[in-house]
Amino acid sequence: MTSAVLSLTTGELSGGASPSEDRIFRTPRAVIVLDGVSTVHDGQDPRGGWYAQTLGRRLAVALSATPGAGLRSMLEDAIASVADLSGLRPGASPAATVSIVRLHDHQVDALTLGDSPVIAIRTSGTVEEVRDDRLAGLVGAHAAHARYRDRLRNGGGFQAAEHRELLRQLRDHQMRHVNREVEGAYWIAEAVPEAARHAVTRSWPVSDLAEVLAMTDGVSAVVDEYRLIESWAEFAELCRDRGPARVVQMIRAAESGDPDGKRWPRYKPADDKSLAVLRFCVEERR
């Protein structure tokens, strides 16, 4: 008789002086990675880090109590519980992206809601990306997206009032499309439990996987946006060689070398970074 064992290594780094709003939770057979989003006005409570902490804790309990339950339904129940107990209202609540990787029997299941991808490296060497790109598509199509990036490339900097105004326009555009049945909608964990039904999911036999990486967009940008690393296969190899903690530090160091966003236009000088690397070992049991 065989059984699969999960091992985990992580790397986490705040984007600046404030505490990170990312969270990583682990259960014996699962990992949850969340990126808290403070969708309410600055200085208003509760914040994205609080939401990610509260939702992640609830998901960890559910994954331990009902290890074989559907991931979408588990996330829907957790969002509903947090919203009800904390009196959260749609559009006036903090939010979080959610990625879950779970080992159950001889299968690995993944879920992602929002722009925190899961990358599966198969034993064959091929790569499968579990991604939710709806927000990127929505924002990328807005005129303010190209304008703020052009400003940064031309030396406009992050601190200028025009940069903040362009980001405000993008944020307002996002808020008109979040968790709503409208054209161009995107979905995120907030105060609408039904958003979980729109999560992207995948499953694989555990024997097909060498490793799985789950991360927030502060990490995935190194491949998706910066092209500092050319492929996810190369990224996974770097994690094996140097460890995820060192990898997130390398990404931060690269951003520090581009303090005005001229080389890599982005919303802010540095984002919070969380990276979980899961590996699986199939063992014989007597």
Rosetta silent file (secondary structure, phi, psi, omega in degrees, C-alpha in Angstrom):
SEQUENCE: MTSAVLSLTTGELSGGASPSEDRIFRTPRAVIVLDGVSTVHDGQDPRGGWYAQTLGRRLAVALSATPGAGLRSMLEDAIASVADLSGLRPGASPAATVSIVRLHDHQVDALTLGDSPVIAIRTSGTVEEVRDDRLAGLVGAHAAHARYRDRLRNGGGFQAAEHRELLRQLRDHQMRHVNREVEGAYWIAEAVPEAARHAVTRSWPVSDLAEVLAMTDGVSAVVDEYRLIESWAEFAELCRDRGPARVVQMIRAAESGDPDGKRWPRYKPADDKSLAVLRFCVEERR
SCORE:     score description
SCORE:     0.000 S_00000001
   1 L     0.000  137.717 -178.731    0.000    0.000    0.000 S_00000001
   2 E  -113.452  154.361  172.649    1.308    3.467   -0.890 S_00000001
   3 E  -143.721  150.133 -178.172    0.711    6.908    0.531 S_00000001
   4 E   -99.779  140.724 -179.409    1.826   10.360   -0.570 S_00000001
   5 E  -117.627  137.777  179.955    3.635   12.757    1.745 S_00000001
   6 E  -103.154  132.291  170.602    3.715   16.529    1.275 S_00000001
   7 E  -118.525  151.119 -172.852    6.750   18.640    2.067 S_00000001
   8 E  -138.825  135.489  167.368    6.714   22.429    2.054 S_00000001
   9 E  -128.667  149.278 -174.581    9.204   25.269    1.906 S_00000001
  10 E  -136.909  161.136  170.682    8.194   28.934    1.823 S_00000001
  11 E  -139.776  132.737 -178.170    9.482   32.438    1.279 S_00000001
  12 E  -139.843  140.913 -179.343    7.722   35.595    2.518 S_00000001
  13 E  -154.941  132.747  175.922    8.674   39.265    2.389 S_00000001
  14 L   -71.275  151.189  179.519    6.795   42.483    3.022 S_00000001
  15 L   -77.402  -12.227 -178.084    6.656   45.027    0.221 S_00000001
  16 L  -169.373 -147.856 -177.454    7.780   47.883    2.456 S_00000001
  17 L   -73.576  -27.249 -179.261    7.764   49.192    5.992 S_00000001
  18 L   -77.597  153.692  177.281    4.186   48.055    6.684 S_00000001
  19 L   -60.371  148.065  179.118    3.436   44.447    7.637 S_00000001
  20 L   -63.218  143.689  172.970    2.693   42.130    4.728 S_00000001
  21 L   -98.428    2.719  171.130   -0.950   41.584    3.800 S_00000001
  22 E   -79.614  155.846  174.123   -0.066   38.189    2.294 S_00000001
  23 E  -143.883  144.996  170.719   -0.635   35.012    4.284 S_00000001
  24 E  -124.553  128.028  175.610    0.427   31.365    3.992 S_00000001
  25 E  -119.487  144.729  177.384   -1.414   28.649    5.942 S_00000001
  26 E  -127.222  138.728  166.001   -0.493   24.991    6.110 S_00000001
  27 E  -116.512  173.317 -179.084   -2.447   21.919    7.147 S_00000001
  28 L   -57.213  -25.049 -175.537   -1.008   18.384    7.126 S_00000001
  29 L  -128.903   14.764 -176.330   -2.256   17.883    3.534 S_00000001
  30 E  -155.528  159.786  174.377   -2.789   21.355    2.098 S_00000001
  31 E  -133.681  139.216  178.280   -1.377   24.852    1.666 S_00000001
  32 E  -122.700  128.415  177.295   -3.344   28.104    1.319 S_00000001
  33 E  -119.990  126.181 -177.769   -1.761   31.275   -0.087 S_00000001
  34 E  -128.450  145.058  175.017   -3.686   34.551    0.183 S_00000001
  35 E  -119.341  104.134 -178.814   -2.968   38.107   -0.939 S_00000001
  36 E   -68.617  139.230 -177.236   -4.970   40.559    1.159 S_00000001
  37 E  -124.963  120.080  178.017   -6.440   43.518   -0.727 S_00000001
  38 L   -88.399   84.592 -175.697   -7.487   46.700    1.051 S_00000001
  39 L   -76.493  -18.544  176.085  -10.293   47.690   -1.300 S_00000001
  40 L   -79.790  173.252 -175.598  -11.672   50.278    1.141 S_00000001
  41 L   -65.784  151.044 -179.208  -10.063   53.704    1.451 S_00000001
  42 L   -54.821  137.681  177.871   -6.606   53.972    2.975 S_00000001
  43 L    88.137   -7.464 -178.285   -6.630   54.111    6.750 S_00000001
  44 L   -93.468  143.862  178.523  -10.040   52.481    7.029 S_00000001
  45 L  -106.409  154.480   -1.201  -10.491   49.196    8.890 S_00000001
  46 L   -80.952  162.744 -176.110  -10.613   46.273    8.461 S_00000001
  47 L  -100.760  170.447 -178.834   -7.615   45.822    6.183 S_00000001
  48 H   -62.609  -35.519  178.535   -6.663   43.218    3.609 S_00000001
  49 H   -64.202  -40.184  175.808   -4.186   41.536    5.935 S_00000001
  50 H   -61.206  -44.437 -178.125   -6.900   41.040    8.536 S_00000001
  51 H   -64.590  -45.493  179.311   -9.210   39.558    5.910 S_00000001
  52 H   -60.635  -40.577  178.410   -6.539   37.211    4.545 S_00000001
  53 H   -63.942  -45.210 -175.882   -5.711   36.070    8.080 S_00000001
  54 H   -69.733  -45.827  179.496   -9.347   35.498    9.013 S_00000001
  55 H   -67.847  -42.070 -179.623  -10.326   33.734    5.786 S_00000001
  56 H   -62.416  -40.872  178.077   -7.142   31.667    5.689 S_00000001
  57 H   -62.219  -42.021 -179.429   -7.613   30.443    9.238 S_00000001
  58 H   -66.343  -39.885  177.937  -11.185   29.398    8.470 S_00000001
  59 H   -65.541  -39.225  179.126  -10.105   27.583    5.311 S_00000001
  60 H   -62.048  -40.766  176.494   -7.356   25.755    7.194 S_00000001
  61 H   -63.096  -44.399 -178.787   -9.890   24.479    9.730 S_00000001
  62 H   -65.170  -40.345 -179.562  -12.233   23.343    6.956 S_00000001
  63 H   -66.191  -32.751  177.427   -9.447   21.563    5.040 S_00000001
  64 H   -75.660  -36.880 -176.045   -8.457   19.666    8.179 S_00000001
  65 H   -78.379  -37.647 -177.389  -12.035   18.782    9.134 S_00000001
  66 L  -131.122   73.795 -170.187  -13.298   17.776    5.664 S_00000001
  67 L   -64.348  -18.477 -178.324  -10.174   16.936    3.641 S_00000001
  68 L  -104.632    5.264 -176.987  -12.085   15.597    0.630 S_00000001
  69 L   -68.914  156.336  177.398  -14.697   18.340    0.225 S_00000001
  70 L   -61.863  134.744 -176.200  -14.952   20.326   -2.992 S_00000001
  71 H   -67.240  -38.422  178.978  -12.572   23.274   -2.912 S_00000001
  72 H   -63.369  -46.315 -178.397  -15.037   25.716   -4.478 S_00000001
  73 H   -67.651  -34.832  177.389  -17.800   24.876   -2.012 S_00000001
  74 H   -64.180  -42.965  178.391  -15.349   25.008    0.895 S_00000001
  75 H   -67.265  -39.647  178.733  -14.209   28.477   -0.169 S_00000001
  76 H   -60.715  -44.388  179.071  -17.791   29.649   -0.661 S_00000001
  77 H   -63.875  -39.210 -178.598  -18.712   28.559    2.866 S_00000001
  78 H   -67.918  -42.300  177.516  -15.630   30.256    4.325 S_00000001
  79 H   -61.346  -44.384  179.992  -16.331   33.568    2.553 S_00000001
  80 H   -61.532  -42.310 -178.013  -19.950   33.469    3.742 S_00000001
  81 H   -64.809  -45.843 -179.883  -18.911   32.746    7.317 S_00000001
  82 H   -63.975  -42.685 -179.494  -16.358   35.579    7.472 S_00000001
  83 H   -64.091  -43.440 -178.054  -18.788   38.051    5.881 S_00000001
  84 H   -67.234  -47.328 -175.431  -21.645   37.101    8.213 S_00000001
  85 H   -69.790  -27.882 -176.265  -19.647   37.076   11.430 S_00000001
  86 H  -104.468    0.727  178.247  -17.831   40.337   10.646 S_00000001
  87 L    64.982   37.971 -178.307  -20.733   42.231    9.057 S_00000001
  88 L   -81.381  145.631 -179.542  -18.936   42.758    5.734 S_00000001
  89 L  -119.887  137.780  178.581  -20.760   44.354    2.804 S_00000001
  90 L   -55.551  134.782  179.259  -19.994   43.831   -0.907 S_00000001
  91 L    83.824  -11.936  179.272  -17.991   46.699   -2.338 S_00000001
  92 L  -129.596   30.602 -175.305  -17.098   48.035    1.136 S_00000001
  93 L  -126.954  149.152  166.764  -15.041   45.097    2.369 S_00000001
  94 L   -65.839  170.029 -173.810  -11.384   44.131    2.227 S_00000001
  95 E  -146.858  179.083  176.120  -10.703   41.166   -0.004 S_00000001
  96 E  -158.894  143.255  163.122   -8.104   38.532   -0.841 S_00000001
  97 E   -75.113  156.492 -178.473   -6.933   36.381   -3.674 S_00000001
  98 E  -138.496  129.488  168.066   -6.904   32.702   -2.733 S_00000001
  99 E  -127.671  134.324  179.285   -4.822   29.786   -3.939 S_00000001
 100 E  -127.577  134.981  169.784   -5.177   26.319   -2.438 S_00000001
 101 E  -125.317  125.679 -174.388   -3.131   23.201   -3.149 S_00000001
 102 E  -130.756  135.958  171.706   -4.383   20.003   -1.509 S_00000001
 103 E   -99.012  120.923  179.482   -3.126   16.435   -1.418 S_00000001
 104 E  -137.755  118.939 -173.514   -6.018   13.976   -1.085 S_00000001
 105 L    55.162 -120.814 -179.721   -5.505   10.245   -1.464 S_00000001
 106 L  -109.304   29.562 -177.356   -3.438    9.938   -4.660 S_00000001
 107 E  -131.059  146.039  173.388   -4.594   13.198   -6.186 S_00000001
 108 E  -113.384  126.194 -179.875   -3.448   16.807   -5.957 S_00000001
 109 E  -111.538  143.991  177.451   -6.134   19.475   -6.316 S_00000001
 110 E  -133.055  145.846  175.238   -5.529   23.172   -6.945 S_00000001
 111 E  -137.089  140.592  170.374   -7.784   26.223   -6.827 S_00000001
 112 E  -140.176  134.463  176.429   -7.053   29.840   -7.592 S_00000001
 113 E  -130.299  112.098 -173.142   -9.335   32.854   -7.306 S_00000001
 114 L    96.159 -178.459 -168.605   -7.681   36.114   -8.277 S_00000001
 115 L   -89.467   51.885  172.487   -4.183   36.766   -9.553 S_00000001
 116 L  -121.897   93.621 -169.507   -2.193   34.377   -7.347 S_00000001
 117 L   -75.911  160.641  170.580   -1.227   31.549   -9.708 S_00000001
 118 E  -116.984  129.755 -177.505   -0.435   27.910   -9.063 S_00000001
 119 E  -117.705  119.489  179.762    2.306   26.383  -11.213 S_00000001
 120 E  -101.811  126.983  176.058    2.542   22.592  -11.529 S_00000001
 121 E  -104.373  113.629 -177.534    5.828   21.032  -12.645 S_00000001
 122 E   -80.072  159.547  177.755    5.164   17.536  -13.961 S_00000001
 123 L   -63.196  -23.173  176.419    7.600   14.646  -13.652 S_00000001
 124 L   -74.467  -12.572 -177.374    7.825   14.760  -17.453 S_00000001
 125 L    97.556  -10.082  178.117    9.235   18.273  -17.180 S_00000001
 126 L   -76.979  160.221 -175.523    6.200   19.984  -18.677 S_00000001
 127 E  -120.234  136.816  173.296    4.554   22.902  -16.893 S_00000001
 128 E  -124.639  126.894 -178.674    0.859   23.547  -16.264 S_00000001
 129 E  -101.106  129.854  173.455   -0.309   26.947  -15.062 S_00000001
 130 E  -105.645  105.546 -168.743   -3.477   27.350  -13.020 S_00000001
 131 L  -133.097  150.022  171.551   -4.297   31.002  -13.508 S_00000001
 132 L  -121.706   97.903 -173.042   -7.128   33.471  -13.129 S_00000001
 133 L   -99.794   15.449 -175.866   -6.296   36.274  -15.573 S_00000001
 134 H   -66.060  -38.817  178.819   -9.647   38.081  -15.555 S_00000001
 135 H   -66.231  -42.383  179.384   -8.395   41.023  -13.516 S_00000001
 136 H   -60.361  -40.181  178.227   -5.322   41.434  -15.723 S_00000001
 137 H   -66.015  -40.256 -179.876   -7.538   41.493  -18.797 S_00000001
 138 H   -65.145  -49.203 -176.650   -9.887   44.050  -17.274 S_00000001
 139 H   -70.498  -40.690 -176.610   -7.149   46.415  -16.110 S_00000001
 140 H   -63.347  -24.504 -179.067   -4.965   45.960  -19.176 S_00000001
 141 L   -84.163   -9.277 -177.061   -7.751   47.139  -21.479 S_00000001
 142 L   -85.869  141.081 -176.694   -8.200   50.461  -19.636 S_00000001
 143 H   -59.447  -32.990 -177.911   -6.456   53.562  -21.023 S_00000001
 144 H   -65.744  -23.785  179.592   -5.038   54.478  -17.610 S_00000001
 145 H   -64.724  -51.905  179.235   -3.024   51.247  -17.575 S_00000001
 146 H   -64.706  -36.558 -177.056   -0.929   52.175  -20.599 S_00000001
 147 H   -66.848  -44.181 -178.258   -0.655   55.781  -19.433 S_00000001
 148 H   -68.708  -34.209  179.041    0.752   55.023  -15.986 S_00000001
 149 H   -68.846  -41.111  177.211    3.253   52.561  -17.447 S_00000001
 150 H   -62.828  -40.722  178.326    4.413   55.062  -20.067 S_00000001
 151 H   -58.702  -45.972 -178.468    4.835   57.710  -17.348 S_00000001
 152 H   -65.574  -43.208  178.993    7.042   55.434  -15.301 S_00000001
 153 H   -59.207  -31.307 -179.011    9.176   54.429  -18.295 S_00000001
 154 L   -91.369   10.355  173.511    9.736   58.126  -18.971 S_00000001
 155 L    90.808   15.972 -178.233   10.860   58.832  -15.414 S_00000001
 156 L   -68.156  -27.011  175.627    7.586   60.121  -13.905 S_00000001
 157 L    79.233  163.210 -176.812    8.096   58.133  -10.703 S_00000001
 158 L   -79.938  -23.368 -170.113    5.720   56.555   -8.199 S_00000001
 159 L   -87.723  -10.547 -176.245    5.238   59.607   -5.984 S_00000001
 160 L   -67.103  146.688  179.044    3.746   61.994   -8.532 S_00000001
 161 H   -60.319  -33.685 -179.416    0.096   63.020   -8.122 S_00000001
 162 H   -65.633  -37.880  177.089   -0.582   61.950  -11.711 S_00000001
 163 H   -61.639  -46.136 -179.658    0.550   58.401  -10.940 S_00000001
 164 H   -64.475  -36.081  178.949   -1.792   58.214   -7.974 S_00000001
 165 H   -67.448  -39.523  178.475   -4.653   59.609  -10.059 S_00000001
 166 H   -66.544  -38.677  176.866   -4.168   57.006  -12.792 S_00000001
 167 H   -67.033  -35.700  176.408   -4.162   54.223  -10.194 S_00000001
 168 H   -62.535  -41.689  177.956   -7.345   55.664   -8.703 S_00000001
 169 H   -61.382  -42.394  178.101   -8.994   55.489  -12.126 S_00000001
 170 H   -64.926  -40.642  179.955   -7.944   51.852  -12.475 S_00000001
 171 H   -64.326  -42.950  178.233   -9.215   51.053   -8.980 S_00000001
 172 H   -62.643  -38.833  177.741  -12.594   52.672   -9.686 S_00000001
 173 H   -62.978  -44.002  177.341  -12.790   50.676  -12.923 S_00000001
 174 H   -59.545  -45.760 -174.558  -12.050   47.477  -11.023 S_00000001
 175 H   -64.696  -22.619  176.476  -14.672   48.175   -8.384 S_00000001
 176 L   -78.678   -7.986 -175.485  -17.371   48.446  -11.049 S_00000001
 177 L  -123.684   -1.844 -174.356  -16.571   44.912  -12.177 S_00000001
 178 E   -80.050  128.120  174.229  -15.689   42.997   -9.013 S_00000001
 179 L    54.628   39.231  179.095  -17.950   40.057   -8.092 S_00000001
 180 L  -131.128  145.650  178.033  -20.714   41.181  -10.449 S_00000001
 181 L   -81.645   70.330  178.354  -22.432   39.432  -13.324 S_00000001
 182 L  -130.214  163.253  177.998  -21.355   42.070  -15.833 S_00000001
 183 L   -62.930  133.815 -179.506  -19.219   41.991  -18.951 S_00000001
 184 L    80.727   13.025 -177.530  -15.554   41.961  -18.018 S_00000001
 185 L   -64.084  151.310  166.735  -16.217   40.875  -14.428 S_00000001
 186 E  -130.087  162.260 -170.253  -13.536   39.450  -12.218 S_00000001
 187 L  -127.942  142.165 -177.634  -14.007   37.521   -8.993 S_00000001
 188 L  -153.202  155.311  175.875  -12.239   37.620   -5.659 S_00000001
 189 E   -69.713  121.191 -178.173  -12.849   36.534   -2.076 S_00000001
 190 L  -152.392 -110.668  178.830  -14.640   39.452   -0.402 S_00000001
 191 L  -122.635   17.748  177.264  -18.255   39.567    0.849 S_00000001
 192 L  -118.199   97.495 -175.834  -19.913   37.711   -2.054 S_00000001
 193 H   -57.000  -32.524 -177.190  -19.700   33.971   -1.337 S_00000001
 194 H   -63.322  -15.396  177.227  -20.787   33.080   -4.886 S_00000001
 195 H   -57.068  -31.793 -178.984  -17.463   34.404   -6.150 S_00000001
 196 H   -61.056  -26.458 -179.817  -15.956   31.048   -5.152 S_00000001
 197 H   -68.033  -15.109 -179.205  -17.983   29.350   -7.886 S_00000001
 198 H   -98.774    5.428  179.064  -15.859   31.203  -10.440 S_00000001
 199 L   -65.344  151.286  176.551  -12.537   29.926   -9.107 S_00000001
 200 E   -91.139  131.814 -177.780  -10.221   28.098  -11.513 S_00000001
 201 E  -130.676  153.973  174.662   -9.488   24.494  -10.494 S_00000001
 202 E  -148.186  158.496  174.698   -7.276   21.624  -11.666 S_00000001
 203 E  -141.766  148.961  178.340   -6.419   18.128  -10.456 S_00000001
 204 E  -142.191  150.938  166.850   -3.548   15.738  -11.186 S_00000001
 205 E   -64.057  137.344 -175.993   -2.471   12.263  -10.079 S_00000001
 206 H   -60.959  -30.131 -179.083    0.221   12.821   -7.457 S_00000001
 207 H   -67.623  -16.222  179.876    2.554   10.496   -9.346 S_00000001
 208 H   -85.344   -7.552 -170.292    2.526   12.956  -12.287 S_00000001
 209 E  -111.241  135.104  170.723    3.917   15.851  -10.249 S_00000001
 210 E   -87.919  -42.797  179.294    7.457   16.780   -9.319 S_00000001
 211 E  -165.679  162.131  176.174    6.405   19.915   -7.447 S_00000001
 212 E  -132.386  136.379  179.605    3.745   22.611   -7.250 S_00000001
 213 E  -117.320  130.405  175.235    4.373   26.301   -6.618 S_00000001
 214 E  -121.316  136.614 -171.882    1.724   28.673   -5.251 S_00000001
 215 E  -155.544  159.981  171.973    2.456   32.382   -5.032 S_00000001
 216 L   -87.562  169.615 -174.048    1.091   35.893   -4.857 S_00000001
 217 H   -71.188  -16.471  173.114    1.506   38.295   -7.756 S_00000001
 218 H   -64.553  -22.082  175.500    4.417   40.015   -6.046 S_00000001
 219 H   -94.775  -47.082 -174.666    6.358   36.839   -6.857 S_00000001
 220 H   -62.751  -20.884  178.867    4.791   35.834  -10.190 S_00000001
 221 H   -58.357  -26.361 -176.394    5.710   39.254  -11.636 S_00000001
 222 H   -63.973  -28.462  175.629    9.302   38.077  -11.985 S_00000001
 223 H   -99.796  -46.190 -173.692    8.207   35.808  -14.853 S_00000001
 224 H   -70.129  -39.650 -173.293    4.955   37.404  -15.986 S_00000001
 225 L  -111.438  -51.832 -172.821    6.016   41.065  -16.020 S_00000001
 226 L   -76.573  -29.201 -174.404    9.732   41.546  -15.455 S_00000001
 227 L    57.641   27.693  176.713   10.905   38.586  -17.561 S_00000001
 228 L   -70.556  -29.566  171.230   13.865   38.452  -15.218 S_00000001
 229 L  -119.016  131.858 -166.861   13.395   34.685  -15.284 S_00000001
 230 L   -77.344  -28.023 -174.107   12.408   33.342  -18.688 S_00000001
 231 L  -149.929  162.115  177.237   10.191   30.382  -17.778 S_00000001
 232 H   -70.557  -28.621  175.312    8.426   28.671  -14.915 S_00000001
 233 H   -63.737  -41.464  177.196   10.671   25.652  -15.370 S_00000001
 234 H   -66.995  -39.159  178.076   13.673   27.928  -14.777 S_00000001
 235 H   -62.019  -45.274  179.579   11.926   29.533  -11.813 S_00000001
 236 H   -62.683  -38.446  177.870   11.234   26.118  -10.252 S_00000001
 237 H   -64.116  -39.796  177.573   14.861   25.125  -10.740 S_00000001
 238 H   -62.585  -40.053  177.186   15.967   28.314   -9.001 S_00000001
 239 H   -63.494  -38.338  178.421   13.683   27.477   -6.062 S_00000001
 240 H   -66.332  -41.334 -174.503   15.231   24.017   -5.826 S_00000001
 241 H   -76.003  -38.512 -170.896   18.764   25.356   -5.948 S_00000001
 242 H  -115.888  -15.951 -178.655   18.434   28.385   -3.666 S_00000001
 243 L    88.494  147.148 -175.721   15.174   27.926   -1.768 S_00000001
 244 H   -63.957  -31.265  179.229   12.052   30.091   -1.947 S_00000001
 245 H   -63.324  -42.805  178.300   13.171   32.471    0.824 S_00000001
 246 H   -67.839  -36.264 -179.177   16.263   33.401   -1.172 S_00000001
 247 H   -63.720  -44.920  179.936   14.235   33.698   -4.377 S_00000001
 248 H   -66.141  -32.083  176.203   11.828   36.289   -2.950 S_00000001
 249 H   -66.876  -36.605  177.894   14.817   38.247   -1.645 S_00000001
 250 H   -64.890  -39.528  178.697   16.330   38.204   -5.148 S_00000001
 251 H   -64.303  -43.758  178.486   13.104   39.623   -6.615 S_00000001
 252 H   -61.437  -41.906 -179.790   13.084   42.398   -4.010 S_00000001
 253 H   -62.107  -38.850  177.981   16.723   43.201   -4.753 S_00000001
 254 H   -63.601  -42.932  178.299   15.907   43.532   -8.462 S_00000001
 255 H   -64.516  -37.841  178.734   13.050   45.933   -7.679 S_00000001
 256 H   -62.952  -28.011  176.432   15.297   47.955   -5.406 S_00000001
 257 L   -79.576   -2.275  177.755   17.596   48.426   -8.402 S_00000001
 258 L  -131.388   62.761 -167.544   14.678   49.959  -10.311 S_00000001
 259 L   -67.460  -20.768 -178.804   13.326   52.389   -7.694 S_00000001
 260 L  -104.396    3.489  177.983   11.347   54.567  -10.129 S_00000001
 261 L    71.777   22.748  179.876    9.793   51.762  -12.193 S_00000001
 262 L   -71.290  -41.419 -179.093   11.535   52.766  -15.418 S_00000001
 263 L   -78.820  -44.195 -177.855   12.600   49.239  -16.330 S_00000001
 264 L  -125.006   85.912  178.714    9.595   47.417  -14.881 S_00000001
 265 L   -57.869  133.435 -176.345    6.531   49.695  -14.683 S_00000001
 266 L  -156.559  171.149 -175.692    4.318   48.566  -11.794 S_00000001
 267 L   -63.789  -39.429 -174.203    1.795   49.947   -9.322 S_00000001
 268 L  -149.031  165.570 -174.399    4.289   50.572   -6.513 S_00000001
 269 L   -54.597  -39.436  179.656    8.008   50.148   -5.815 S_00000001
 270 L  -155.151  140.089  178.281    7.561   46.683   -4.278 S_00000001
 271 L  -102.265  160.607  170.611    4.644   44.394   -3.494 S_00000001
 272 L   -59.711  149.861 -176.368    4.305   41.852   -0.692 S_00000001
 273 E  -133.545  127.345  174.902    5.714   38.492   -1.713 S_00000001
 274 E  -138.047  132.685 -176.110    4.681   34.983   -0.656 S_00000001
 275 E  -139.251  126.984  175.468    5.859   31.747   -2.262 S_00000001
 276 E  -119.980  128.979  178.401    5.077   28.142   -1.296 S_00000001
 277 E  -114.720  117.374 -177.750    6.883   25.209   -2.919 S_00000001
 278 E  -109.187  134.108  174.229    5.239   21.817   -2.430 S_00000001
 279 E  -127.387  153.913 -172.338    6.865   18.502   -3.231 S_00000001
 280 E  -127.455  137.674  178.099    5.348   15.064   -2.984 S_00000001
 281 E  -126.296  125.494  178.019    6.862   11.724   -2.096 S_00000001
 282 E   -94.471  120.307 -175.687    4.991    8.449   -2.593 S_00000001
 283 E  -115.368  149.181  174.457    5.952    5.970    0.099 S_00000001
 284 E   -81.335  132.130  177.325    5.231    2.289    0.591 S_00000001
 285 L  -118.311  138.453  179.919    3.211    1.533    3.736 S_00000001
 286 L   -92.638    0.000    0.000    2.922   -1.880    5.342 S_00000001
